[in-house]
Tab-separated table of C-alpha atoms in Angstrom:
chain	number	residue	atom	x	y	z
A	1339	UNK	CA	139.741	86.050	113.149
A	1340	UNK	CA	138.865	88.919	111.127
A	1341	UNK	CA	136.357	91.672	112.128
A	1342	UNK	CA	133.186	92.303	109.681
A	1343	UNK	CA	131.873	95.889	109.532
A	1344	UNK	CA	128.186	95.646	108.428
A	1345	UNK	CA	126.462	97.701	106.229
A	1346	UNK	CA	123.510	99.854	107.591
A	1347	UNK	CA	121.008	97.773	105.488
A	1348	UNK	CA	122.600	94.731	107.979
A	1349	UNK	CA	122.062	96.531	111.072
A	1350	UNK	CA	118.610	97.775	110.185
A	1351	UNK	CA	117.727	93.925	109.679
A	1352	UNK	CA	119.368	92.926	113.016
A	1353	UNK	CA	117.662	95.674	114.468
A	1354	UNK	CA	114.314	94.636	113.326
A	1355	UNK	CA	114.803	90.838	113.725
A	1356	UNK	CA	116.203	91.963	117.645
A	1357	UNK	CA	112.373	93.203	117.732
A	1358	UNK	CA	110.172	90.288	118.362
A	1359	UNK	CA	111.442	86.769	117.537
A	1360	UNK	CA	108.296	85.207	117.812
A	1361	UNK	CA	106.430	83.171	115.484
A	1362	UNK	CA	103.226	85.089	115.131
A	1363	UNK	CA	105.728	87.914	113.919
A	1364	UNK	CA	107.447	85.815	111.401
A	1365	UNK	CA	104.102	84.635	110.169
A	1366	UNK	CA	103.131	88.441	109.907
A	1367	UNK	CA	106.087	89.171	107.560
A	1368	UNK	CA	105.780	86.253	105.429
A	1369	UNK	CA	101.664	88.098	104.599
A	1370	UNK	CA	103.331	91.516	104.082
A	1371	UNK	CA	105.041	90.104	102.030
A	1372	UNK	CA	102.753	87.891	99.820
A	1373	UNK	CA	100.511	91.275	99.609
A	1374	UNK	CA	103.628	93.768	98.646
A	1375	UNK	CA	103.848	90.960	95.395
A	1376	UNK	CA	99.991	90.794	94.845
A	1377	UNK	CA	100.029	95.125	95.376
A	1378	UNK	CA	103.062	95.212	92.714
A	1379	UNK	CA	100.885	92.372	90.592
A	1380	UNK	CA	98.447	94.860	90.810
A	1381	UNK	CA	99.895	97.763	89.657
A	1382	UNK	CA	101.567	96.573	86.899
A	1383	UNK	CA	98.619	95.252	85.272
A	1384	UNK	CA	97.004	98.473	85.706
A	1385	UNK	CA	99.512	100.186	84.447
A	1386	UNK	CA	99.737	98.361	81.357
A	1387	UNK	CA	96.580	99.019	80.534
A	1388	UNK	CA	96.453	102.367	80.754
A	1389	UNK	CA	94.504	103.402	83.982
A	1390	UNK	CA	97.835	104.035	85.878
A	1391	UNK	CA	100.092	106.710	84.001
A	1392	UNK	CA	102.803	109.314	85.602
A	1393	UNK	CA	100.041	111.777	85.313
A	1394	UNK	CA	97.503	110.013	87.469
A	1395	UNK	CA	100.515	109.345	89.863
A	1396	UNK	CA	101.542	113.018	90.157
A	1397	UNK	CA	97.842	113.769	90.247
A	1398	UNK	CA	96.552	110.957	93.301
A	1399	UNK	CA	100.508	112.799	95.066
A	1400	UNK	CA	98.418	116.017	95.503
A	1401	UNK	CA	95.122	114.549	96.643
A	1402	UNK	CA	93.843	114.770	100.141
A	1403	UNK	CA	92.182	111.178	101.054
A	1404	UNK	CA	91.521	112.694	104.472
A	1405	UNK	CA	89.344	115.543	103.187
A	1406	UNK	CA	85.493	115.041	104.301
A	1407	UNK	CA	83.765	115.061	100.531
């Protein structure tokens, strides 16, 4: 039999799978994930319409959300 050298994106996952097996953890990815697709939803639609833009990007980049206003 021949040996397979994985790829570091393979060991990262084995890694992370390695972590906790359980199902409460599997149920937890399967939300991430359904939010990371309504987040990118999201932001395309506002970018479309205008109120996203590189400018606001590189603009919200420099801001301080931790600052007391």
């Amino acid at each position: 039999m021949q040996a397979t050298t994985l790829n570091p994106t393979q060991m990262h996952l084995l890694k992370m799978f390695s972590f906790n097996n359980s199902e409460d953890y599997s149920r937890e990815i399967q939300h991430t994930q359904y939010f990371q697709e309504r987040l990118d939803a999201e932001s395309d639609r506002l970018w479309e319409v205008g109120i996203l833009s590189h400018n606001r990007l590189e603009a919200l980049r420099h801001e301080d959300f931790h600052a007391k206003h």
